[in-house]
């Protein structure tokens, strides 16, 4: 009798478990469709002509017009991509190295008034870029950096260092101090400990920070619009608005340009996804 | 080969004093074990010797050279950490070679030394493995190997066995003892809170408490002639029984009485002024035996028996509140719970401690007292 009751209860639990799982999967699939479908639609529209975009917006392209992509690439996107790559890579390297070195100092060294220094560095998180624009414009003009790659590299680095330091510092706090001491006993200097012990062990969080920075720098619009005016130093977000202005009526080329601009970031994210999640969620294994 | 001399070593963190003027001489080739309860300062003392902690005051000399301001890597010291502290992203080979690579030793020499150490520690087939792919015991051997390749004058071990299970701890302890035998000229300093490790490995044991040295001596010295109540109870397992007592007749031999039974005569000389003085009588559980005749030291009822096979621990209530007398009897002796037993010990195995906790047997204590203070 009791065995029958137990089996019935187990079935009851199983039914609810299946229903809950079905709802969860349905929800996640819907969420995925909402996020992914517009991107696919945009990429597919890049292969259509205006008539098909407006006449049958949700259908597959009748003719796969690669020419739209070639046209977008040749009419400015190539230059914008180059600038974006340059600015993003340079600022990512600067940001991560400065932040890692700062985090190392804040976690591994005996410096006086360390809590105050931590507060000052992390206090940068609260600084809004918008309110600093006018002094920044004046300053960069005075330095002769206005309308150069350096303006964006410096600004992206400066405004991302607090957040990146915050992430790397949290990770470094979990690294066992014994490793530093063992390296000290082995005769390593602080610089050698940083480069040869701490930095390699921080690889997951460094990769996460690089991805986060790439996402930021690749899509950043405000600084790029204000601090660059020549088309030869403009990044993709600003360049795309120029393309929209130029090819305002040729939506297929605009969609092709948008797809090209989104592609690198999608590739980078999927390639490093494993490290990204690990870096943000996991400490070091003993 | 290196002699170590510690003179009035003090270490404070702000207003908190951790080490209160440690004086110690360690001879070249000695195996010294620092032992004591948690928070006694043993690890701090070891780290101060390593140079990982700055000494607040005092002098630390290696071979008569004051090394207070010498960086850790220049002291000729290697350290094995409690957590192994292996670099997780480096292979066993790279872990062992790291220090030499920093010191820019030639590749051929690095290779020779690493393979030599790996051979001694039976790590040759694991040289290409990452630490995470090794067991606790193997990691500990890598940590020792990393220390060996540097040819240190002084080896420091900071509780190296505490992360291992009981069986592996015994095996690794024996390996460390053999390692010491194979390096007779290397001075080794070993920190542990495990008195079995201390007793089995040490040439001399340094017992620490609250940042002071309580006693320094060979394992058997500490066991047979504990300098004070703390050492008496810390060394030996189960701990020495301490019973409040009084000196009835002082003289060439001392007659004492205590709660629970008879007056007993102990072969110790005490001054006449000690008559009537309250003291503590100490006797080790393994020194007690069932009294055969009417002559006995303690009488009480058996409170509890722990049968361990070869021996049994018998807890006897002799009227001491909350503190039964523990005796270690052979496992084949039949002892029933609630039975009345009479226990005796040889007078030579008894210890008397004065009101300040210092042993009458060992009037010269670590704190500098010059005679018994009863």
XYZ file of C-alpha atoms in Angstrom, chain B:
374
model
C 75.521 24.353 6.736
C 74.212 27.242 8.778
C 73.907 28.198 12.423
C 70.917 30.315 13.318
C 70.889 32.677 16.233
C 67.779 34.491 17.381
C 68.330 37.316 19.851
C 65.379 39.019 21.513
C 63.190 38.633 18.437
C 60.019 40.660 18.847
C 57.144 40.949 16.419
C 54.149 43.227 16.850
C 51.201 44.074 14.652
C 50.329 47.572 15.778
C 49.800 47.367 19.510
C 49.428 43.585 19.485
C 52.625 41.774 20.457
C 52.973 38.355 18.858
C 56.543 37.408 19.750
C 57.931 38.623 23.059
C 61.697 38.484 22.783
C 62.629 35.047 21.453
C 66.166 33.835 22.206
C 67.244 30.657 20.482
C 70.397 29.066 19.113
C 70.040 26.514 16.344
C 73.098 24.547 15.360
C 74.005 23.642 11.818
C 72.354 20.423 10.679
C 69.800 20.362 13.491
C 66.167 19.430 12.971
C 64.239 21.849 15.138
C 60.472 21.662 15.576
C 58.421 24.624 16.763
C 55.338 23.314 18.460
C 52.535 24.983 20.322
C 48.819 25.647 20.274
C 47.135 27.820 17.629
C 48.068 31.480 17.994
C 51.263 30.811 19.957
C 53.402 32.559 17.303
C 55.186 29.538 15.830
C 54.283 30.337 12.214
C 55.075 34.020 12.749
C 58.491 33.050 14.092
C 59.109 30.798 11.089
C 58.002 33.516 8.660
C 60.245 35.992 10.440
C 63.182 33.646 9.930
C 62.183 33.290 6.263
C 62.026 37.064 5.882
C 58.349 37.082 4.949
C 57.599 39.027 8.128
C 59.625 41.996 9.245
C 61.016 41.695 12.753
C 59.938 44.540 15.040
C 63.137 44.326 17.080
C 65.951 41.924 17.837
C 68.586 40.251 15.693
C 68.308 37.255 13.429
C 71.724 35.877 12.514
C 72.584 33.202 9.998
C 76.194 32.107 10.374
C 76.912 35.122 12.588
C 75.656 37.568 9.969
C 72.647 39.694 10.921
C 70.071 39.151 8.178
C 67.195 41.302 9.463
C 67.246 43.405 6.299
C 68.345 40.727 3.846
C 65.583 39.791 1.344
C 64.147 36.248 1.729
C 65.745 34.895 -1.438
C 69.213 36.034 -0.344
C 69.132 34.323 3.046
C 69.860 30.860 1.680
C 66.525 29.667 2.975
C 63.854 27.566 1.272
C 60.351 27.137 2.591
C 57.671 24.503 2.176
C 54.237 26.011 2.698
C 51.225 24.499 4.406
C 49.149 24.928 1.231
C 52.060 23.678 -0.958
C 51.874 27.040 -2.826
C 52.610 25.417 -6.160
C 52.114 27.651 -9.172
C 48.954 26.141 -10.685
C 49.685 27.227 -14.268
C 53.164 25.662 -14.319
C 54.126 22.020 -14.675
C 56.018 20.210 -11.931
C 59.253 20.834 -13.862
C 58.510 24.541 -14.243
C 57.536 24.822 -10.584
C 60.842 23.361 -9.517
C 62.827 25.364 -12.062
C 61.135 28.714 -11.386
C 63.535 29.986 -8.730
C 66.585 29.008 -10.756
C 65.188 30.643 -13.892
C 64.704 33.850 -11.919
C 68.307 33.538 -10.735
C 69.361 33.033 -14.386
C 70.977 29.660 -13.758
C 72.005 27.928 -16.994
C 69.452 25.642 -18.633
C 71.692 22.601 -18.345
C 72.227 23.193 -14.625
C 68.493 23.740 -14.058
C 67.692 20.524 -15.876
C 70.293 18.599 -13.901
C 69.132 19.840 -10.524
C 65.412 19.388 -11.266
C 65.901 15.828 -12.484
C 68.126 15.023 -9.508
C 65.501 16.282 -7.047
C 62.737 14.533 -8.968
C 64.704 11.296 -8.750
C 65.101 11.626 -4.962
C 61.412 12.392 -4.520
C 60.179 9.859 -7.105
C 58.628 12.581 -9.226
C 60.421 11.892 -12.513
C 57.361 10.583 -14.329
C 55.230 13.510 -13.179
C 57.512 16.322 -14.371
C 55.160 17.324 -17.200
C 52.022 17.312 -15.085
C 50.206 20.313 -13.706
C 49.762 20.362 -9.907
C 45.986 19.955 -10.228
C 46.551 16.527 -11.774
C 48.439 15.270 -8.713
C 47.450 13.931 -5.309
C 48.058 15.818 -2.065
C 51.113 13.740 -1.206
C 52.643 14.215 -4.660
C 52.051 17.966 -4.479
C 53.764 18.035 -1.122
C 56.747 16.249 -2.665
C 56.848 18.814 -5.469
C 56.870 21.582 -2.858
C 59.786 19.864 -1.124
C 61.507 19.380 -4.493
C 61.147 23.073 -5.263
C 62.961 23.761 -2.015
C 65.667 21.135 -2.546
C 66.755 22.378 -5.991
C 67.806 25.679 -4.489
C 70.404 23.932 -2.276
C 69.326 25.945 0.767
C 71.322 26.280 3.958
C 68.117 26.244 5.975
C 64.878 24.417 5.214
C 61.655 25.767 6.679
C 58.487 23.667 6.841
C 55.226 25.371 7.794
C 52.822 22.622 8.895
C 53.524 20.673 5.701
C 51.418 17.651 6.583
C 48.277 19.335 7.842
C 46.422 19.019 4.515
C 47.075 15.288 4.173
C 44.941 12.425 5.415
C 46.143 10.336 8.356
C 47.795 7.521 6.348
C 49.535 9.876 3.936
C 50.669 12.024 6.834
C 52.511 9.084 8.372
C 54.097 8.153 5.022
C 55.172 11.730 4.254
C 56.496 12.167 7.782
C 58.777 9.198 7.247
C 59.861 10.640 3.873
C 60.767 13.931 5.549
C 62.752 12.067 8.206
C 64.640 10.187 5.463
C 65.183 13.428 3.570
C 66.775 14.908 6.676
C 69.029 11.873 6.974
C 70.128 12.340 3.377
C 70.907 16.019 4.025
C 72.732 15.871 7.367
C 74.307 19.305 7.013
C 71.101 21.140 6.225
C 69.400 22.876 9.112
C 65.675 22.230 9.178
C 63.020 24.114 11.084
C 59.592 22.596 11.148
C 56.377 24.086 12.488
C 53.539 21.901 13.639
C 50.818 21.736 16.227
C 50.944 17.947 16.076
C 53.090 16.655 18.905
C 53.511 13.258 17.224
C 55.281 14.969 14.303
C 57.316 16.965 16.786
C 58.338 13.932 18.825
C 59.180 11.736 15.842
C 61.077 14.242 13.694
C 62.861 16.641 16.008
C 66.402 16.696 17.283
C 65.139 19.416 19.583
C 61.644 20.724 20.189
C 60.843 24.356 20.934
C 57.532 24.646 22.786
C 55.894 28.026 22.322
C 52.985 29.641 24.087
C 51.642 33.171 23.686
C 54.787 34.309 21.910
C 57.159 32.973 24.560
C 59.407 29.937 24.490
C 58.213 27.637 27.254
C 60.950 25.027 26.922
C 63.599 23.847 24.492
C 64.899 20.301 24.588
C 65.104 16.906 23.010
C 61.782 15.092 22.625
C 62.542 12.770 25.547
C 63.693 15.671 27.735
C 60.400 17.378 27.208
C 58.513 14.195 27.839
C 60.431 13.092 30.910
C 61.300 16.443 32.400
C 58.705 19.017 31.407
C 59.785 22.429 32.630
C 56.318 23.590 33.539
C 52.676 22.662 33.673
C 52.017 23.853 30.103
C 54.744 21.684 28.568
C 53.746 18.770 30.796
C 50.197 18.889 29.495
C 51.078 19.760 25.901
C 53.577 16.973 25.304
C 52.133 13.480 25.567
C 48.806 12.073 24.555
C 46.577 11.835 26.517
C 47.823 14.826 28.469
C 49.508 14.443 31.838
C 47.087 14.188 34.785
C 47.380 17.126 37.147
C 46.071 16.750 40.672
C 46.050 19.497 43.325
C 48.202 18.453 46.302
C 50.035 19.735 49.358
C 53.552 19.211 50.692
C 53.208 17.539 54.066
C 56.869 16.988 54.866
C 59.675 18.726 53.038
C 63.212 17.389 53.073
C 65.557 15.143 51.114
C 62.455 13.319 49.993
C 59.103 15.062 49.910
C 55.910 13.683 51.343
C 52.797 14.992 49.693
C 49.086 14.433 50.063
C 46.420 14.987 47.458
C 42.736 14.550 46.957
C 41.611 11.062 46.243
C 44.022 8.998 48.300
C 47.157 8.388 50.235
C 50.118 10.411 51.231
C 52.990 9.689 48.873
C 56.712 10.154 49.142
C 58.463 11.560 46.107
C 62.260 11.368 45.704
C 62.703 15.131 45.385
C 64.462 17.509 47.701
C 62.392 20.478 48.885
C 63.276 23.237 51.390
C 61.765 23.180 54.872
C 59.883 26.385 54.082
C 57.848 24.399 51.569
C 55.959 22.581 54.309
C 52.223 22.984 53.812
C 52.592 24.510 50.362
C 49.875 23.894 47.766
C 51.335 22.258 44.653
C 50.240 20.348 41.542
C 51.082 16.682 41.264
C 51.530 15.411 37.712
C 51.497 11.840 36.472
C 51.291 10.584 32.899
C 48.436 8.209 32.002
C 50.929 5.617 30.772
C 52.836 5.738 34.092
C 49.780 4.688 36.110
C 49.024 1.036 36.757
C 46.552 -0.990 38.809
C 47.849 -1.190 42.381
C 48.599 -4.726 43.469
C 48.525 -4.328 47.256
C 47.451 -1.796 49.844
C 49.987 0.715 48.579
C 48.358 3.005 46.061
C 48.297 6.615 44.863
C 44.723 7.107 43.747
C 41.441 5.406 44.397
C 38.307 6.085 42.422
C 35.474 4.681 40.348
C 35.795 3.931 36.652
C 33.808 6.591 34.828
C 34.422 5.552 31.225
C 36.608 3.150 29.239
C 37.899 3.740 25.694
C 39.126 0.448 24.304
C 41.744 1.037 21.584
C 42.775 -2.611 21.161
C 46.396 -2.661 22.218
C 45.666 -0.263 25.076
C 42.617 1.165 26.780
C 42.075 4.614 28.231
C 40.352 4.383 31.581
C 38.790 7.546 33.025
C 38.712 7.324 36.820
C 36.690 9.683 39.002
C 38.849 10.495 42.038
C 36.675 13.371 43.211
C 38.245 16.092 41.063
C 35.395 18.167 39.681
C 35.054 17.757 35.866
C 38.521 16.273 35.572
C 38.773 12.518 35.735
C 42.142 10.871 36.064
C 43.133 9.222 32.776
C 45.151 6.061 32.777
C 46.471 4.057 29.864
C 46.252 0.376 30.657
C 47.004 -2.661 28.500
C 44.041 -3.595 26.327
C 43.738 -7.057 27.819
C 43.197 -5.871 31.423
C 39.538 -6.232 32.343
C 38.174 -2.975 33.717
C 34.458 -2.545 34.313
C 32.599 0.704 34.379
C 31.613 1.927 37.876
C 34.114 -0.467 39.480
C 36.446 0.902 42.154
C 40.094 0.840 41.146
C 43.306 1.710 42.902
C 46.094 3.147 40.804
C 49.749 3.481 41.543
C 52.841 4.915 39.843
C 56.555 4.728 40.473
C 57.663 7.695 42.590
C 60.246 8.552 39.930
C 57.484 9.064 37.391
C 55.751 11.730 39.440
C 56.132 15.423 38.679
C 55.656 18.284 41.093
C 54.808 21.762 39.917
C 54.969 24.819 42.105
C 52.370 27.535 42.401
C 53.848 29.349 39.393
C 53.452 26.224 37.241
C 57.180 25.504 37.068
C 58.433 22.014 37.663
C 60.341 21.237 40.811
C 62.246 18.698 38.741
C 63.236 21.410 36.299
C 63.927 24.475 38.405
C 65.773 26.198 35.541
C 62.838 27.263 33.389
C 62.625 29.049 30.062
C 61.493 32.199 31.831
C 64.728 32.372 33.711
C 63.716 31.277 37.213
C 66.693 29.884 39.048
C 65.096 27.556 41.527
C 61.855 26.001 42.642
C 59.268 28.497 43.806
C 56.883 26.684 46.037
